[in-house]
């Protein structure tokens, strides 16, 4: 009986945990995923509403640090190094804090992005970028706090903050030119040794050994630092084509490189193959 009572107690507790009440949040969360140029930018924030309240200068005091939203501090993540408000910022995730003023806002990108509201203890060393932007009055009311991107160019966009009758915009500059040039140069340079290696392995698996041999030879010739796994595949492909002498030579090279690298698995594989092929 005691065991049954204990079992029922645990079951009821489990049901209680699973059956938590869910209600609409007054400041629902929102997530923006935006590509600017060639850079991925993600913004995660909560969206409070006016609900008849005066916002700036009242609910959000002037010249006081604000989480720029509600609940947890607003977060922004960049996939590349960027510039915000003309200030350089390393790729990563930051909190966006602001100090709204009547005419200008101070904007702070803060390295600790996991605060509920503003940090209990502010650390100036964690301020990754700090600058001011102009605050503009707009001719209509925005009931719900809104962040959005606009004014897209090849290498920049505006991150806009709207609420009540106020708008503030942050210029975000991204390294599109540098990334595009690097991509073009890589493409024009042609396939890499690893590209040829992957192609060789694929063609070996589908039994197209002539193509596999062509690609593995190209891979080995392009590789600056000899790799034991390259020569291992070369030996297997050569053996498959009936070129036993070529297979033995490649296997010996792979064995030597594997021994230098301390890779016992490849040492054994090559020794077994050399024995099978009658190498001396």
XYZ file of N, CA and C in Angstrom:
840
model
N 0.826 -1.208 0.000
C 0.000 0.000 0.000
C 0.861 1.260 0.000
N 1.932 1.257 0.833
C 2.811 2.424 0.899
C 3.434 2.715 -0.459
N 3.808 1.633 -1.179
C 4.423 1.808 -2.496
C 3.439 2.437 -3.479
N 2.149 2.006 -3.384
C 1.127 2.543 -4.280
C 0.907 4.024 -4.011
N 0.839 4.379 -2.713
C 0.651 5.780 -2.332
C 1.809 6.631 -2.820
N 3.035 6.105 -2.647
C 4.220 6.831 -3.097
C 4.198 7.035 -4.603
N 3.815 5.973 -5.345
C 3.756 6.056 -6.805
C 2.748 7.111 -7.249
N 1.557 7.103 -6.611
C 0.525 8.075 -6.965
C 0.955 9.492 -6.644
N 1.678 9.662 -5.545
C 2.158 10.993 -5.157
C 3.119 11.540 -6.194
N 4.065 10.692 -6.619
C 5.042 11.100 -7.635
C 4.346 11.421 -8.948
N 3.353 10.594 -9.317
C 2.629 10.809 -10.568
C 1.875 12.127 -10.549
N 1.239 12.437 -9.422
C 0.488 13.685 -9.315
C 1.401 14.896 -9.368
N 2.576 14.778 -8.717
C 3.551 15.866 -8.763
C 4.015 16.100 -10.196
N 4.279 14.998 -10.928
C 4.726 15.102 -12.319
C 3.672 15.778 -13.178
N 2.401 15.404 -12.963
C 1.324 16.031 -13.724
C 1.227 17.510 -13.418
N 1.465 17.854 -12.161
C 1.417 19.259 -11.763
C 2.484 20.070 -12.446
N 3.680 19.470 -12.606
C 4.781 20.165 -13.272
C 4.467 20.381 -14.740
N 3.911 19.338 -15.393
C 3.631 19.422 -16.822
C 2.452 20.346 -17.129
N 1.522 20.458 -16.176
C 0.297 21.214 -16.434
C 0.400 22.654 -15.956
N 1.518 23.300 -16.244
C 1.684 24.691 -15.855
C 0.772 25.585 -16.692
N 0.246 26.617 -16.041
C -0.666 27.539 -16.722
C 0.107 28.405 -17.713
N -0.410 28.528 -18.918
C 0.192 29.386 -19.935
C -0.786 30.493 -20.298
N -0.328 31.712 -20.239
C -1.156 32.867 -20.593
C -0.374 33.773 -21.535
N -1.065 34.621 -22.310
C -0.354 35.549 -23.207
C 0.551 36.497 -22.419
N 1.716 36.759 -22.970
C 2.662 37.648 -22.312
C 2.354 39.110 -22.651
N 2.402 40.004 -21.665
C 2.127 41.419 -21.940
C 3.153 42.058 -22.871
N 4.385 41.524 -22.843
C 5.444 42.025 -23.741
C 6.010 40.832 -24.502
N 5.327 40.388 -25.561
C 5.742 39.170 -26.264
C 7.138 39.285 -26.865
N 7.803 38.142 -26.924
C 9.158 38.114 -27.481
C 9.107 38.106 -29.003
N 10.159 38.625 -29.608
C 10.248 38.688 -31.064
C 11.683 38.404 -31.485
N 11.833 37.845 -32.675
C 13.167 37.525 -33.198
C 13.238 37.937 -34.662
N 14.257 38.724 -34.992
C 14.487 39.158 -36.371
C 15.772 38.505 -36.868
N 15.698 37.845 -38.005
C 16.891 37.297 -38.658
C 17.038 38.001 -39.998
N 18.094 38.774 -40.126
C 18.263 39.624 -41.309
C 19.665 39.470 -41.889
N 19.743 39.362 -43.200
C 21.032 39.374 -43.892
C 21.259 40.782 -44.425
N 22.373 41.373 -44.054
C 22.776 42.681 -44.572
C 24.067 42.458 -45.350
N 24.023 42.679 -46.661
C 25.182 42.352 -47.487
C 25.409 40.852 -47.465
N 26.488 40.415 -46.837
C 26.794 38.991 -46.674
C 26.892 38.615 -45.196
N 26.360 39.463 -44.336
C 26.465 39.267 -42.891
C 25.104 38.932 -42.288
N 25.063 37.898 -41.455
C 23.834 37.514 -40.758
C 23.717 38.307 -39.458
N 22.564 38.915 -39.252
C 22.303 39.670 -38.025
C 20.999 39.165 -37.417
N 21.029 38.872 -36.125
C 19.841 38.408 -35.410
C 19.566 39.335 -34.234
N 18.326 39.759 -34.103
C 17.903 40.594 -32.973
C 16.803 39.851 -32.216
N 16.966 39.730 -30.892
C 15.958 39.100 -30.041
C 15.561 40.096 -28.956
N 14.256 40.375 -28.864
C 13.812 41.400 -27.914
C 12.359 41.183 -27.518
N 11.922 41.870 -26.471
C 10.526 41.828 -26.044
C 9.839 43.131 -26.427
N 8.505 43.054 -26.659
C 7.780 44.172 -27.251
C 6.655 44.677 -26.339
N 6.972 45.606 -25.443
C 5.927 46.204 -24.614
C 5.051 47.153 -25.432
N 3.853 47.436 -24.932
C 2.931 48.361 -25.600
C 2.652 49.577 -24.727
N 2.175 50.647 -25.357
C 1.917 51.896 -24.642
C 0.786 51.743 -23.620
N -0.337 51.181 -24.044
C -1.498 50.971 -23.167
C -1.923 52.257 -22.460
N -1.926 53.349 -23.210
C -2.370 54.623 -22.664
C -1.337 55.364 -21.838
N -0.147 54.819 -21.737
C 0.890 55.444 -20.906
C 1.755 56.393 -21.728
N 2.309 57.394 -21.054
C 3.341 58.231 -21.665
C 4.662 57.490 -21.512
N 5.375 57.308 -22.621
C 6.575 56.460 -22.578
C 7.824 57.265 -22.232
N 8.319 58.038 -23.182
C 9.609 58.704 -22.972
C 9.456 59.933 -22.089
N 10.324 59.996 -21.094
C 10.240 61.048 -20.096
C 9.347 60.670 -18.933
N 8.760 59.471 -18.981
C 7.876 59.015 -17.912
C 8.161 57.543 -17.600
N 7.504 56.628 -18.342
C 7.772 55.200 -18.128
C 9.246 54.887 -18.368
N 9.791 55.457 -19.429
C 11.235 55.368 -19.711
C 11.820 56.757 -19.458
N 12.467 56.975 -18.310
C 12.986 58.310 -17.974
C 14.067 58.753 -18.953
N 14.153 60.044 -19.163
C 15.215 60.576 -20.010
C 16.568 60.407 -19.314
N 17.575 60.112 -20.153
C 18.977 60.064 -19.713
C 19.249 59.006 -18.648
N 18.414 57.962 -18.604
C 18.633 56.835 -17.703
C 18.835 55.567 -18.535
N 19.676 54.652 -18.032
C 19.961 53.423 -18.763
C 18.691 52.587 -18.914
N 18.447 52.124 -20.147
C 17.234 51.364 -20.465
C 17.625 50.084 -21.185
N 16.872 49.027 -20.929
C 17.141 47.728 -21.556
C 16.776 47.703 -23.039
N 16.143 48.781 -23.520
C 15.713 48.906 -24.922
C 14.670 47.839 -25.252
N 13.625 47.831 -24.457
C 12.546 46.872 -24.640
C 11.946 46.526 -23.295
N 11.716 45.241 -23.065
C 11.173 44.770 -21.792
C 11.786 43.415 -21.467
N 11.561 42.979 -20.227
C 12.053 41.677 -19.771
C 13.578 41.598 -19.895
N 14.078 40.528 -20.527
C 15.526 40.388 -20.714
C 16.029 41.467 -21.668
N 17.291 41.871 -21.467
C 17.837 42.915 -22.351
C 17.788 42.482 -23.821
N 17.584 43.468 -24.689
C 17.593 43.195 -26.124
C 18.968 42.693 -26.546
N 18.983 41.606 -27.346
C 20.234 41.000 -27.816
C 20.374 41.166 -29.324
N 21.615 41.351 -29.761
C 21.902 41.386 -31.197
C 23.155 40.567 -31.452
N 23.118 39.773 -32.528
C 24.235 38.893 -32.871
C 24.689 39.177 -34.298
N 26.000 39.317 -34.481
C 26.600 39.555 -35.796
C 27.491 38.372 -36.168
N 27.404 37.917 -37.415
C 28.246 36.807 -37.868
C 29.631 37.270 -38.309
N 29.811 38.581 -38.474
C 31.103 39.143 -38.882
C 31.425 40.360 -38.019
N 32.682 40.779 -38.074
C 33.039 42.065 -37.479
C 32.297 43.156 -38.250
N 31.761 44.136 -37.544
C 30.967 45.190 -38.183
C 31.342 46.547 -37.599
N 30.661 47.574 -38.084
C 30.714 48.900 -37.465
C 29.290 49.301 -37.103
N 29.112 49.810 -35.894
C 27.809 50.320 -35.458
C 27.998 51.763 -35.025
N 27.210 52.656 -35.618
C 27.382 54.068 -35.298
C 28.789 54.561 -35.553
N 29.466 53.936 -36.536
C 30.837 54.313 -36.872
C 31.897 53.683 -35.990
N 31.481 52.881 -35.001
C 32.426 52.241 -34.085
C 32.625 50.776 -34.465
N 33.874 50.321 -34.429
C 34.161 48.930 -34.767
C 33.665 47.999 -33.673
N 33.103 46.855 -34.100
C 32.543 45.887 -33.165
C 32.859 44.485 -33.663
N 33.441 43.658 -32.800
C 33.780 42.288 -33.165
C 32.512 41.447 -33.310
N 32.587 40.423 -34.154
C 31.430 39.537 -34.307
C 31.096 38.879 -32.969
N 29.810 38.552 -32.781
C 29.378 37.963 -31.522
C 28.027 38.501 -31.102
N 27.668 38.241 -29.848
C 26.372 38.643 -29.308
C 26.543 39.736 -28.263
N 25.691 40.747 -28.340
C 25.755 41.891 -27.428
C 24.352 42.259 -26.949
N 24.305 42.900 -25.786
C 23.076 43.553 -25.342
C 23.078 44.976 -25.889
N 21.895 45.463 -26.255
C 21.766 46.860 -26.677
C 21.108 47.635 -25.538
N 21.879 48.500 -24.904
C 21.333 49.401 -23.893
C 21.307 50.812 -24.475
N 20.353 51.598 -24.037
C 20.248 52.977 -24.509
C 19.942 53.910 -23.341
N 20.266 55.183 -23.559
C 19.865 56.258 -22.647
C 19.096 57.278 -23.487
N 17.777 57.112 -23.595
C 16.991 58.025 -24.427
C 17.005 59.452 -23.881
N 17.233 60.408 -24.759
C 17.158 61.822 -24.397
C 16.111 62.509 -25.244
N 15.857 63.766 -24.984
C 14.848 64.497 -25.746
C 15.260 64.675 -27.204
N 16.548 64.883 -27.445
C 17.023 65.125 -28.809
C 17.984 64.047 -29.304
N 18.701 63.408 -28.388
C 19.675 62.380 -28.768
C 19.569 61.181 -27.832
N 19.948 60.020 -28.370
C 20.030 58.802 -27.558
C 21.489 58.366 -27.484
N 21.907 57.955 -26.312
C 23.208 57.301 -26.183
C 22.973 55.802 -26.345
N 23.759 55.171 -27.201
C 23.607 53.740 -27.493
C 24.852 53.009 -27.013
N 24.638 51.888 -26.309
C 25.764 51.120 -25.771
C 25.594 49.648 -26.130
N 26.594 49.092 -26.802
C 26.628 47.653 -27.071
C 27.475 47.016 -25.970
N 26.845 46.131 -25.198
C 27.431 45.609 -23.962
C 27.747 44.129 -24.129
N 28.961 43.726 -23.745
C 29.435 42.365 -24.002
C 28.683 41.298 -23.216
N 28.138 41.636 -22.048
C 27.341 40.684 -21.267
C 25.891 40.819 -21.705
N 25.418 39.829 -22.463
C 24.085 39.945 -23.070
C 23.024 39.134 -22.340
N 23.273 38.740 -21.113
C 22.341 37.853 -20.407
C 21.827 38.455 -19.111
N 21.378 39.687 -19.176
C 20.825 40.359 -18.000
C 19.313 40.476 -18.113
N 18.634 40.303 -16.990
C 17.200 40.571 -16.957
C 17.054 42.048 -16.644
N 16.782 42.821 -17.659
C 16.797 44.266 -17.486
C 18.212 44.784 -17.652
N 18.579 45.748 -16.836
C 19.941 46.294 -16.868
C 20.811 45.555 -15.855
N 22.131 45.537 -16.053
C 23.014 44.819 -15.125
C 22.928 45.378 -13.703
N 23.009 44.488 -12.718
C 23.026 44.945 -11.324
C 24.267 45.780 -11.054
N 25.373 45.336 -11.628
C 26.629 46.076 -11.483
C 27.162 46.397 -12.877
N 27.128 47.645 -13.233
C 27.592 48.062 -14.558
C 29.108 47.998 -14.620
N 29.630 47.453 -15.729
C 31.075 47.326 -15.916
C 31.460 48.031 -17.217
N 32.118 49.177 -17.093
C 32.510 49.938 -18.287
C 33.425 49.140 -19.205
N 34.160 48.175 -18.637
C 35.070 47.367 -19.449
C 34.306 46.484 -20.434
N 33.021 46.261 -20.185
C 32.209 45.420 -21.059
C 31.488 46.220 -22.145
N 31.687 47.531 -22.158
C 31.082 48.361 -23.212
C 31.936 48.220 -24.470
N 31.406 47.511 -25.460
C 32.166 47.244 -26.686
C 32.073 48.387 -27.689
N 30.996 49.141 -27.637
C 30.825 50.304 -28.523
C 29.845 51.267 -27.865
N 30.142 52.570 -28.002
C 29.310 53.604 -27.381
C 29.275 54.815 -28.301
N 28.078 55.332 -28.575
C 27.937 56.478 -29.469
C 26.545 57.089 -29.284
N 26.319 58.220 -29.920
C 25.027 58.904 -29.837
C 24.360 58.950 -31.205
N 23.037 58.878 -31.206
C 22.263 59.025 -32.436
C 21.151 60.041 -32.185
N 20.672 60.638 -33.248
C 19.613 61.635 -33.123
C 18.267 60.957 -32.894
N 17.470 61.556 -32.028
C 16.106 61.086 -31.789
C 15.145 61.920 -32.632
N 14.264 61.261 -33.364
C 13.347 61.965 -34.258
C 11.894 61.756 -33.841
N 11.099 62.814 -33.944
C 9.664 62.703 -33.705
C 9.000 62.312 -35.007
N 8.125 61.305 -34.955
C 7.428 60.836 -36.150
C 5.959 61.264 -36.084
N 5.307 61.417 -37.241
C 3.949 61.987 -37.282
C 2.836 60.983 -36.988
N 3.134 59.925 -36.296
C 2.114 58.938 -35.931
C 2.590 58.186 -34.692
N 1.678 57.526 -34.023
C 2.028 56.797 -32.812
C 2.283 55.326 -33.117
N 3.339 54.799 -32.521
C 3.640 53.372 -32.606
C 3.264 52.767 -31.257
N 2.176 52.032 -31.219
C 1.649 51.495 -29.961
C 2.612 50.500 -29.312
N 3.179 49.612 -30.129
C 4.032 48.545 -29.594
C 5.484 48.771 -29.990
N 6.365 48.673 -29.022
C 7.808 48.853 -29.242
C 8.267 47.983 -30.407
N 8.973 48.596 -31.355
C 9.338 47.907 -32.594
C 10.788 48.172 -32.972
N 11.482 47.099 -33.350
C 12.825 47.202 -33.930
C 12.758 46.612 -35.331
N 13.328 47.297 -36.304
C 13.312 46.803 -37.680
C 14.514 47.340 -38.453
N 14.834 46.671 -39.554
C 15.913 47.109 -40.440
C 15.319 47.822 -41.651
N 16.077 48.793 -42.180
C 15.645 49.500 -43.391
C 16.867 50.069 -44.107
N 16.617 50.761 -45.209
C 17.666 51.465 -45.971
C 18.837 50.546 -46.316
N 18.517 49.399 -46.895
C 19.551 48.418 -47.212
C 20.433 48.885 -48.364
N 21.720 48.746 -48.172
C 22.711 48.950 -49.220
C 23.607 47.716 -49.259
N 24.531 47.682 -50.208
C 25.399 46.526 -50.335
C 26.183 46.263 -49.056
N 26.569 47.344 -48.362
C 27.439 47.178 -47.203
C 26.915 47.873 -45.942
N 25.610 48.151 -45.891
C 25.082 48.800 -44.686
C 23.562 48.714 -44.635
N 23.025 49.043 -43.474
C 21.581 49.148 -43.273
C 21.351 49.966 -42.013
N 20.111 50.372 -41.806
C 19.740 51.065 -40.576
C 18.986 50.115 -39.661
N 19.356 50.129 -38.389
C 18.605 49.420 -37.361
C 17.736 50.465 -36.666
N 16.427 50.379 -36.870
C 15.503 51.413 -36.405
C 14.759 50.985 -35.146
N 14.627 51.910 -34.212
C 13.877 51.687 -32.979
C 12.693 52.654 -32.968
N 11.474 52.109 -32.842
C 10.255 52.920 -32.833
C 9.441 52.644 -31.569
N 8.930 53.714 -30.978
C 7.925 53.580 -29.918
C 7.314 54.950 -29.649
N 6.050 54.933 -29.348
C 5.303 56.158 -29.116
C 5.414 57.022 -30.379
N 5.895 58.241 -30.273
C 6.091 59.092 -31.452
C 7.573 59.362 -31.671
N 8.404 58.393 -31.276
C 9.859 58.578 -31.319
C 10.518 57.495 -32.161
N 11.543 57.907 -32.897
C 12.344 56.976 -33.708
C 13.815 57.311 -33.546
N 14.631 56.278 -33.407
C 16.093 56.436 -33.383
C 16.690 55.354 -34.271
N 17.679 55.713 -35.080
C 18.258 54.770 -36.035
C 19.756 54.626 -35.830
N 20.220 53.384 -35.941
C 21.636 53.050 -35.783
C 22.162 52.550 -37.125
N 23.224 53.142 -37.619
C 23.841 52.673 -38.860
C 24.707 51.453 -38.576
N 24.464 50.386 -39.346
C 25.257 49.157 -39.237
C 26.002 48.961 -40.553
N 27.327 48.919 -40.483
C 28.155 48.708 -41.675
C 28.762 47.309 -41.622
N 28.702 46.601 -42.739
C 29.169 45.212 -42.802
C 30.259 45.066 -43.872
N 31.135 44.028 -43.738
C 32.289 43.884 -44.644
C 31.957 43.157 -45.944
N 30.933 43.605 -46.655
C 30.510 42.915 -47.879
C 31.595 42.904 -48.947
N 32.260 44.041 -49.131
C 33.285 44.139 -50.173
C 34.399 43.141 -49.926
N 34.902 43.097 -48.692
C 36.011 42.199 -48.362
C 35.605 40.737 -48.541
N 34.384 40.390 -48.092
C 33.929 39.005 -48.196
C 33.687 38.606 -49.649
N 33.136 39.525 -50.435
C 32.869 39.227 -51.839
C 34.164 39.020 -52.613
N 35.158 39.888 -52.363
C 36.449 39.754 -53.045
C 37.107 38.433 -52.675
N 37.061 38.072 -51.390
C 37.655 36.804 -50.947
C 36.960 35.621 -51.610
N 35.634 35.699 -51.734
C 34.880 34.623 -52.369
C 35.223 34.506 -53.849
N 35.332 35.654 -54.510
C 35.676 35.658 -55.936
C 37.072 35.084 -56.157
N 38.019 35.514 -55.338
C 39.393 35.035 -55.488
C 39.491 33.534 -55.252
N 38.736 33.033 -54.283
C 38.739 31.596 -54.005
C 38.157 30.819 -55.180
N 37.040 31.334 -55.716
C 36.393 30.650 -56.833
C 37.274 30.659 -58.078
N 37.901 31.813 -58.356
C 38.732 31.922 -59.554
C 40.035 31.151 -59.426
N 40.435 30.879 -58.195
C 41.666 30.113 -57.989
C 41.487 28.648 -58.346
N 40.234 28.216 -58.512
C 39.971 26.847 -58.906
C 39.805 25.923 -57.716
N 39.507 24.652 -57.985
C 39.291 23.677 -56.914
C 40.538 23.506 -56.048
N 40.320 23.210 -54.783
C 41.427 22.970 -53.858
C 41.808 21.497 -53.864
N 42.911 21.192 -53.198
C 43.338 19.797 -53.058
C 42.248 18.972 -52.392
N 41.606 19.551 -51.389
C 40.557 18.809 -50.684
C 39.339 18.574 -51.569
N 39.035 19.543 -52.462
C 37.928 19.342 -53.406
C 38.202 18.122 -54.283
N 39.415 18.042 -54.811
C 39.779 16.899 -55.654
C 39.784 15.599 -54.850
N 40.231 15.669 -53.599
C 40.258 14.481 -52.739
C 38.842 13.947 -52.523
N 37.905 14.851 -52.186
C 36.520 14.428 -51.962
C 35.918 13.838 -53.238
N 36.237 14.442 -54.382
C 35.740 13.924 -55.659
C 36.312 12.541 -55.942
N 37.589 12.345 -55.615
C 38.230 11.044 -55.833
C 37.579 9.961 -54.983
N 37.351 10.246 -53.725
C 36.722 9.270 -52.825
C 35.321 8.924 -53.318
N 34.575 9.937 -53.760
C 33.224 9.698 -54.270
C 33.259 8.774 -55.485
N 34.131 9.069 -56.446
C 34.199 8.250 -57.658
C 34.726 6.850 -57.368
N 35.553 6.710 -56.354
C 35.987 5.368 -55.950
C 34.793 4.568 -55.431
N 33.942 5.223 -54.644
C 32.782 4.545 -54.065
C 31.780 4.116 -55.134
N 31.666 4.882 -56.221
C 30.712 4.501 -57.274
C 31.403 3.679 -58.368
N 32.618 3.236 -58.082
C 33.382 2.326 -58.956
C 33.834 2.957 -60.268
N 33.886 4.274 -60.328
C 34.438 4.951 -61.503
C 35.913 5.227 -61.203
N 36.732 4.193 -61.314
C 38.120 4.278 -60.862
C 38.998 5.144 -61.763
N 38.653 5.257 -63.031
C 39.442 6.111 -63.927
C 39.346 7.568 -63.469
N 38.124 8.014 -63.176
C 37.938 9.376 -62.674
C 38.560 9.529 -61.292
N 38.398 8.501 -60.458
C 38.957 8.550 -59.107
C 40.471 8.725 -59.163
N 41.130 8.013 -60.084
C 42.589 8.120 -60.227
C 42.984 9.521 -60.698
N 42.224 10.056 -61.653
C 42.513 11.404 -62.157
C 42.437 12.434 -61.028
N 41.392 12.325 -60.216
C 41.181 13.308 -59.150
C 42.155 13.136 -57.990
N 42.480 11.900 -57.625
C 43.383 11.717 -56.483
C 44.796 12.157 -56.846
N 45.198 11.945 -58.099
C 46.521 12.422 -58.524
C 46.578 13.948 -58.465
N 45.486 14.590 -58.871
C 45.427 16.049 -58.825
C 45.460 16.529 -57.377
N 44.737 15.830 -56.503
C 44.702 16.204 -55.084
C 46.087 16.116 -54.462
N 46.785 15.035 -54.731
C 48.131 14.839 -54.168
C 49.094 15.897 -54.696
N 48.969 16.245 -55.973
C 49.888 17.226 -56.560
C 49.642 18.636 -56.024
N 48.391 18.947 -55.674
C 48.058 20.286 -55.186
C 48.328 20.471 -53.701
N 48.343 19.378 -52.959
C 48.519 19.483 -51.506
C 49.948 19.898 -51.185
N 50.089 20.985 -50.443
C 51.425 21.483 -50.098
C 52.115 20.586 -49.077
N 51.371 20.179 -48.055
C 51.923 19.289 -47.032
C 51.373 17.894 -47.265
N 52.240 16.904 -47.587
C 51.754 15.548 -47.846
C 50.911 15.026 -46.683
N 49.805 14.378 -47.015
C 48.897 13.854 -45.992
C 48.761 12.347 -46.149
N 48.886 11.633 -45.025
C 48.853 10.169 -45.119
C 47.514 9.662 -45.636
N 46.399 10.364 -45.346
C 45.098 9.881 -45.817
C 44.923 10.102 -47.313
N 45.568 11.127 -47.864
C 45.549 11.325 -49.313
C 46.232 10.143 -50.004
N 47.430 9.824 -49.538
C 48.195 8.741 -50.176
C 47.561 7.377 -49.917
N 46.856 7.223 -48.795
C 46.142 5.980 -48.528
C 45.059 5.760 -49.580
N 44.260 6.791 -49.838
C 43.229 6.669 -50.864
C 43.847 6.443 -52.240
N 44.973 7.109 -52.487
C 45.657 6.920 -53.770
C 46.078 5.461 -53.953
N 46.587 4.853 -52.882
C 47.016 3.450 -52.976
C 45.831 2.531 -53.260
N 44.700 2.771 -52.619
C 43.523 1.928 -52.830
C 42.968 2.085 -54.243
N 42.981 3.316 -54.742
C 42.482 3.561 -56.100
C 43.402 2.909 -57.129
N 44.711 3.058 -56.930
C 45.665 2.426 -57.848
C 45.492 0.911 -57.843
N 45.316 0.347 -56.655
C 45.120 -1.104 -56.560
C 43.858 -1.516 -57.300
N 42.825 -0.690 -57.196
C 41.573 -0.999 -57.882
C 41.710 -0.978 -59.390
N 42.608 -0.140 -59.906
C 42.812 -0.070 -61.359
C 43.786 -1.141 -61.854
N 44.378 -1.890 -60.935
C 45.328 -2.932 -61.315
C 46.769 -2.479 -61.333
N 47.034 -1.236 -60.936
C 48.397 -0.702 -60.896
C 49.009 -1.032 -59.534
N 49.488 -2.271 -59.401
C 49.999 -2.713 -58.103
C 51.259 -1.958 -57.703
N 52.131 -1.675 -58.657
C 53.366 -0.950 -58.338
C 53.042 0.447 -57.807
N 52.100 1.122 -58.474
C 51.691 2.451 -58.021
C 51.030 2.395 -56.654
N 50.241 1.339 -56.418
C 49.561 1.172 -55.134
C 50.571 0.981 -54.008
N 51.583 0.156 -54.257
C 52.613 -0.103 -53.238
C 53.399 1.166 -52.927
N 53.754 1.921 -53.958
C 54.502 3.161 -53.749
C 53.692 4.151 -52.905
N 52.401 4.305 -53.239
C 51.543 5.231 -52.495
C 51.347 4.758 -51.056
N 51.200 3.441 -50.871
C 51.006 2.894 -49.526
C 52.244 3.095 -48.663
N 53.419 2.944 -49.253
C 54.660 3.163 -48.497
C 54.775 4.631 -48.070
N 54.382 5.534 -48.970
C 54.402 6.961 -48.620
C 53.424 7.241 -47.485
N 52.220 6.670 -47.593
C 51.204 6.852 -46.551
C 51.679 6.275 -45.224
N 52.321 5.105 -45.275
C 52.833 4.467 -44.057
C 53.868 5.347 -43.370
N 54.796 5.879 -44.149
C 55.842 6.738 -43.586
C 55.246 7.985 -42.933
N 54.288 8.604 -43.615
C 53.649 9.812 -43.078
C 52.821 9.501 -41.832
N 52.143 8.349 -41.842
C 51.326 7.961 -40.689
C 52.203 7.678 -39.473
N 53.357 7.066 -39.706
C 54.284 6.798 -38.593
C 54.793 8.105 -37.994
N 55.104 9.068 -38.846
C 55.568 10.375 -38.356
C 54.464 11.103 -37.582
N 53.223 10.918 -38.027
C 52.092 11.581 -37.374
C 51.612 10.831 -36.136
N 52.110 9.615 -35.954
C 51.695 8.825 -34.796
C 50.286 8.273 -34.924
N 49.838 8.024 -36.157
C 48.496 7.494 -36.371
C 48.569 5.978 -36.541
N 48.317 5.263 -35.455
C 48.465 3.807 -35.445
C 47.480 3.119 -36.383
N 46.279 3.679 -36.520
C 45.270 3.060 -37.380
C 45.744 3.003 -38.826
N 46.262 4.129 -39.320
C 46.719 4.163 -40.706
C 48.008 3.366 -40.893
N 48.831 3.296 -39.874
C 50.034 2.460 -39.947
C 49.629 1.014 -40.196
N 48.662 0.523 -39.424
C 48.202 -0.863 -39.577
C 47.539 -1.081 -40.930
N 46.672 -0.143 -41.343
C 45.987 -0.289 -42.626
C 46.985 -0.413 -43.774
N 48.002 0.441 -43.758
C 48.996 0.406 -44.835
C 49.848 -0.855 -44.788
N 50.235 -1.285 -43.603
C 51.025 -2.524 -43.482
C 50.228 -3.725 -43.978
N 48.947 -3.764 -43.626
C 48.097 -4.867 -44.091
C 47.989 -4.868 -45.611
N 47.816 -3.681 -46.203
C 47.694 -3.600 -47.664
C 48.999 -3.985 -48.348
N 50.111 -3.510 -47.822
C 51.415 -3.840 -48.414
C 51.665 -5.339 -48.359
N 51.264 -5.962 -47.259
C 51.411 -7.417 -47.143
C 50.524 -8.122 -48.163
N 49.295 -7.616 -48.316
C 48.346 -8.216 -49.259
C 48.841 -8.098 -50.695
N 49.504 -6.964 -51.008
C 49.963 -6.732 -52.374
C 51.360 -7.305 -52.631
N 51.932 -7.975 -51.658
C 53.229 -8.630 -51.827
C 54.401 -7.682 -51.903
N 54.303 -6.569 -51.172
C 55.403 -5.592 -51.190
C 56.602 -6.126 -50.442
N 57.778 -5.710 -50.877
C 59.016 -6.122 -50.209
C 59.587 -4.963 -49.405
